[in-house]
PDB file of C-alpha atoms and ligand atoms in Angstrom:
ATOM      1  CA  MET A   1      40.340 -93.927  54.947  1.00  0.00           C
ATOM      2  CA  SER A   2      41.575 -90.530  53.829  1.00  0.00           C
ATOM      3  CA  GLY A   3      42.880 -91.145  50.369  1.00  0.00           C
ATOM      4  CA  ARG A   4      46.248 -92.583  51.250  1.00  0.00           C
ATOM      5  CA  PHE A   5      45.742 -95.136  48.545  1.00  0.00           C
ATOM      6  CA  ARG A   6      44.238 -92.792  46.057  1.00  0.00           C
ATOM      7  CA  ARG A   7      46.130 -94.076  43.035  1.00  0.00           C
ATOM      8  CA  ARG A   8      45.414 -97.603  43.998  1.00  0.00           C
ATOM      9  CA  SER A   9      41.749 -96.946  44.477  1.00  0.00           C
ATOM     10  CA  ASN A  10      41.599 -95.252  41.074  1.00  0.00           C
ATOM     11  CA  LEU A  11      42.988 -98.410  39.576  1.00  0.00           C
ATOM     12  CA  LYS A  12      40.444-100.413  41.468  1.00  0.00           C
ATOM     13  CA  LYS A  13      37.758 -98.100  40.265  1.00  0.00           C
ATOM     14  CA  ALA A  14      38.841 -98.605  36.663  1.00  0.00           C
ATOM     15  CA  LEU A  15      38.800-102.348  37.180  1.00  0.00           C
ATOM     16  CA  ALA A  16      35.424-102.085  38.808  1.00  0.00           C
ATOM     17  CA  ALA A  17      34.090-100.184  35.809  1.00  0.00           C
ATOM     18  CA  GLU A  18      35.408-102.934  33.563  1.00  0.00           C
ATOM     19  CA  ALA A  19      33.840-105.583  35.711  1.00  0.00           C
ATOM     20  CA  ILE A  20      30.534-103.762  35.523  1.00  0.00           C
ATOM     21  CA  ASP A  21      30.792-103.695  31.742  1.00  0.00           C
ATOM     22  CA  ASP A  22      31.435-107.416  31.688  1.00  0.00           C
ATOM     23  CA  LEU A  23      28.579-108.091  34.042  1.00  0.00           C
ATOM     24  CA  HIS A  24      26.346-106.047  31.852  1.00  0.00           C
ATOM     25  CA  ASN A  25      27.222-108.202  28.896  1.00  0.00           C
ATOM     26  CA  VAL A  26      26.315-111.240  30.940  1.00  0.00           C
ATOM     27  CA  LEU A  27      23.124-109.546  31.967  1.00  0.00           C
ATOM     28  CA  ASN A  28      22.177-108.670  28.411  1.00  0.00           C
ATOM     29  CA  GLU A  29      22.997-112.027  26.957  1.00  0.00           C
ATOM     30  CA  SER A  30      21.668-114.197  29.692  1.00  0.00           C
ATOM     31  CA  ASN A  31      18.345-115.874  29.206  1.00  0.00           C
ATOM     32  CA  GLU A  32      18.263-117.051  32.748  1.00  0.00           C
ATOM     33  CA  GLN A  33      16.722-114.755  35.279  1.00  0.00           C
ATOM     34  CA  ASN A  34      18.852-116.186  38.063  1.00  0.00           C
ATOM     35  CA  LEU A  35      22.020-115.307  36.241  1.00  0.00           C
ATOM     36  CA  SER A  36      20.701-111.879  35.318  1.00  0.00           C
ATOM     37  CA  ASP A  37      19.770-111.203  38.915  1.00  0.00           C
ATOM     38  CA  ALA A  38      23.135-112.355  40.191  1.00  0.00           C
ATOM     39  CA  SER A  39      24.828-110.018  37.725  1.00  0.00           C
ATOM     40  CA  ALA A  40      22.514-107.182  38.697  1.00  0.00           C
ATOM     41  CA  ARG A  41      23.347-107.590  42.369  1.00  0.00           C
ATOM     42  CA  LEU A  42      27.053-107.671  41.625  1.00  0.00           C
ATOM     43  CA  ILE A  43      26.801-104.552  39.498  1.00  0.00           C
ATOM     44  CA  LEU A  44      25.046-102.742  42.322  1.00  0.00           C
ATOM     45  CA  ARG A  45      27.506-103.979  44.909  1.00  0.00           C
ATOM     46  CA  ILE A  46      30.560-103.052  42.865  1.00  0.00           C
ATOM     47  CA  GLY A  47      29.022 -99.713  41.967  1.00  0.00           C
ATOM     48  CA  LYS A  48      28.366 -98.881  45.599  1.00  0.00           C
ATOM     49  CA  LYS A  49      31.743 -99.971  46.804  1.00  0.00           C
ATOM     50  CA  TYR A  50      33.846 -98.250  44.183  1.00  0.00           C
ATOM     51  CA  GLY A  51      31.590 -95.499  42.984  1.00  0.00           C
ATOM     52  CA  ALA A  52      31.867 -96.937  39.495  1.00  0.00           C
ATOM     53  CA  ARG A  53      29.081 -96.899  37.033  1.00  0.00           C
ATOM     54  CA  MET A  54      28.464 -98.205  33.598  1.00  0.00           C
ATOM     55  CA  LYS A  55      29.974 -96.223  30.822  1.00  0.00           C
ATOM     56  CA  ASN A  56      27.424 -97.111  28.220  1.00  0.00           C
ATOM     57  CA  TYR A  57      23.895 -97.689  29.081  1.00  0.00           C
ATOM     58  CA  SER A  58      23.139-100.935  27.359  1.00  0.00           C
ATOM     59  CA  GLY A  59      19.467-101.539  27.658  1.00  0.00           C
ATOM     60  CA  ILE A  60      18.823-103.284  30.935  1.00  0.00           C
ATOM     61  CA  ALA A  61      17.937-101.557  34.138  1.00  0.00           C
ATOM     62  CA  ILE A  62      18.268-102.811  37.661  1.00  0.00           C
ATOM     63  CA  CYS A  63      15.507-102.349  40.209  1.00  0.00           C
ATOM     64  CA  ARG A  64      17.059-100.817  43.276  1.00  0.00           C
ATOM     65  CA  SER A  65      14.271-102.033  45.495  1.00  0.00           C
ATOM     66  CA  CYS A  66      14.352-105.669  44.466  1.00  0.00           C
ATOM     67  CA  ASN A  67      17.962-105.759  43.275  1.00  0.00           C
ATOM     68  CA  VAL A  68      16.905-107.686  40.225  1.00  0.00           C
ATOM     69  CA  ALA A  69      17.580-107.215  36.559  1.00  0.00           C
ATOM     70  CA  MET A  70      14.606-105.592  34.913  1.00  0.00           C
ATOM     71  CA  VAL A  71      14.305-107.468  31.671  1.00  0.00           C
ATOM     72  CA  PRO A  72      11.678-105.996  29.378  1.00  0.00           C
ATOM     73  CA  GLY A  73       8.992-108.527  28.613  1.00  0.00           C
ATOM     74  CA  ARG A  74      10.130-110.798  31.395  1.00  0.00           C
ATOM     75  CA  ASN A  75       9.631-108.954  34.617  1.00  0.00           C
ATOM     76  CA  SER A  76       9.330-105.355  33.626  1.00  0.00           C
ATOM     77  CA  THR A  77       7.676-103.037  31.165  1.00  0.00           C
ATOM     78  CA  VAL A  78       9.347-100.315  29.186  1.00  0.00           C
ATOM     79  CA  ARG A  79       7.892 -97.118  27.860  1.00  0.00           C
ATOM     80  CA  ILE A  80       9.939 -95.139  25.432  1.00  0.00           C
ATOM     81  CA  ARG A  81       9.261 -91.454  25.217  1.00  0.00           C
ATOM     82  CA  SER A  82      10.870 -88.867  23.040  1.00  0.00           C
ATOM     83  CA  LYS A  83      13.918 -88.419  25.203  1.00  0.00           C
ATOM     84  CA  SER A  84      13.650 -90.863  28.012  1.00  0.00           C
ATOM     85  CA  ILE A  85      12.932 -94.470  28.753  1.00  0.00           C
ATOM     86  CA  LYS A  86      10.728 -95.422  31.638  1.00  0.00           C
ATOM     87  CA  TYR A  87      11.065 -98.825  33.203  1.00  0.00           C
ATOM     88  CA  THR A  88       8.493-100.257  35.537  1.00  0.00           C
ATOM     89  CA  CYS A  89       9.518-103.131  37.765  1.00  0.00           C
ATOM     90  CA  GLY A  90       6.986-105.938  37.509  1.00  0.00           C
ATOM     91  CA  ILE A  91       7.797-107.116  40.998  1.00  0.00           C
ATOM     92  CA  CYS A  92       7.498-104.013  43.158  1.00  0.00           C
ATOM     93  CA  GLY A  93       6.103-101.515  40.654  1.00  0.00           C
ATOM     94  CA  ARG A  94       8.942 -99.086  41.113  1.00  0.00           C
ATOM     95  CA  THR A  95       9.693 -96.964  38.091  1.00  0.00           C
ATOM     96  CA  LYS A  96      12.995 -95.833  36.815  1.00  0.00           C
ATOM     97  CA  THR A  97      13.586 -93.261  34.141  1.00  0.00           C
ATOM     98  CA  MET A  98      16.617 -93.251  31.939  1.00  0.00           C
ATOM     99  CA  GLY A  99      17.549 -90.579  29.485  1.00  0.00           C
ATOM    100  CA  PRO A 100      20.115 -87.968  28.523  1.00  0.00           C
ATOM    101  CA  SER A 101      19.417 -85.888  31.602  1.00  0.00           C
ATOM    102  CA  PHE A 102      19.257 -88.783  34.000  1.00  0.00           C
ATOM    103  CA  ARG A 103      22.069 -90.623  35.628  1.00  0.00           C
ATOM    104  CA  GLY A 104      21.280 -94.285  35.761  1.00  0.00           C
ATOM    105  CA  TYR A 105      23.317 -95.059  38.829  1.00  0.00           C
TER     106      TYR A 105
HETATM  107 ZN1  LIG B 201      11.385-103.958  41.970  1.00  0.00          ZN
END
């Protein structure tokens, strides 16, 4: 595990980042919570495994306690401040702040 396959893992990482983008599209467009949650869990799992993260923050946060997609108006509330967005998970109450100075994942 000492970087013998560095190039290969970089490729995997790029693919993982792409997969996360795709999953995020699913997450954003899905009207079904089950599908959103499944995508959210996959995003977290891929992110953890490959150290990849979303390139563009696209509006939906994932609760890291519940591993569910926090969909505003469905299971979470959103507060927008001048430079940051604060999400509150409706399930566990955990908050998450997103903004220029925060790293989402
Ligand atoms: Zn939660």
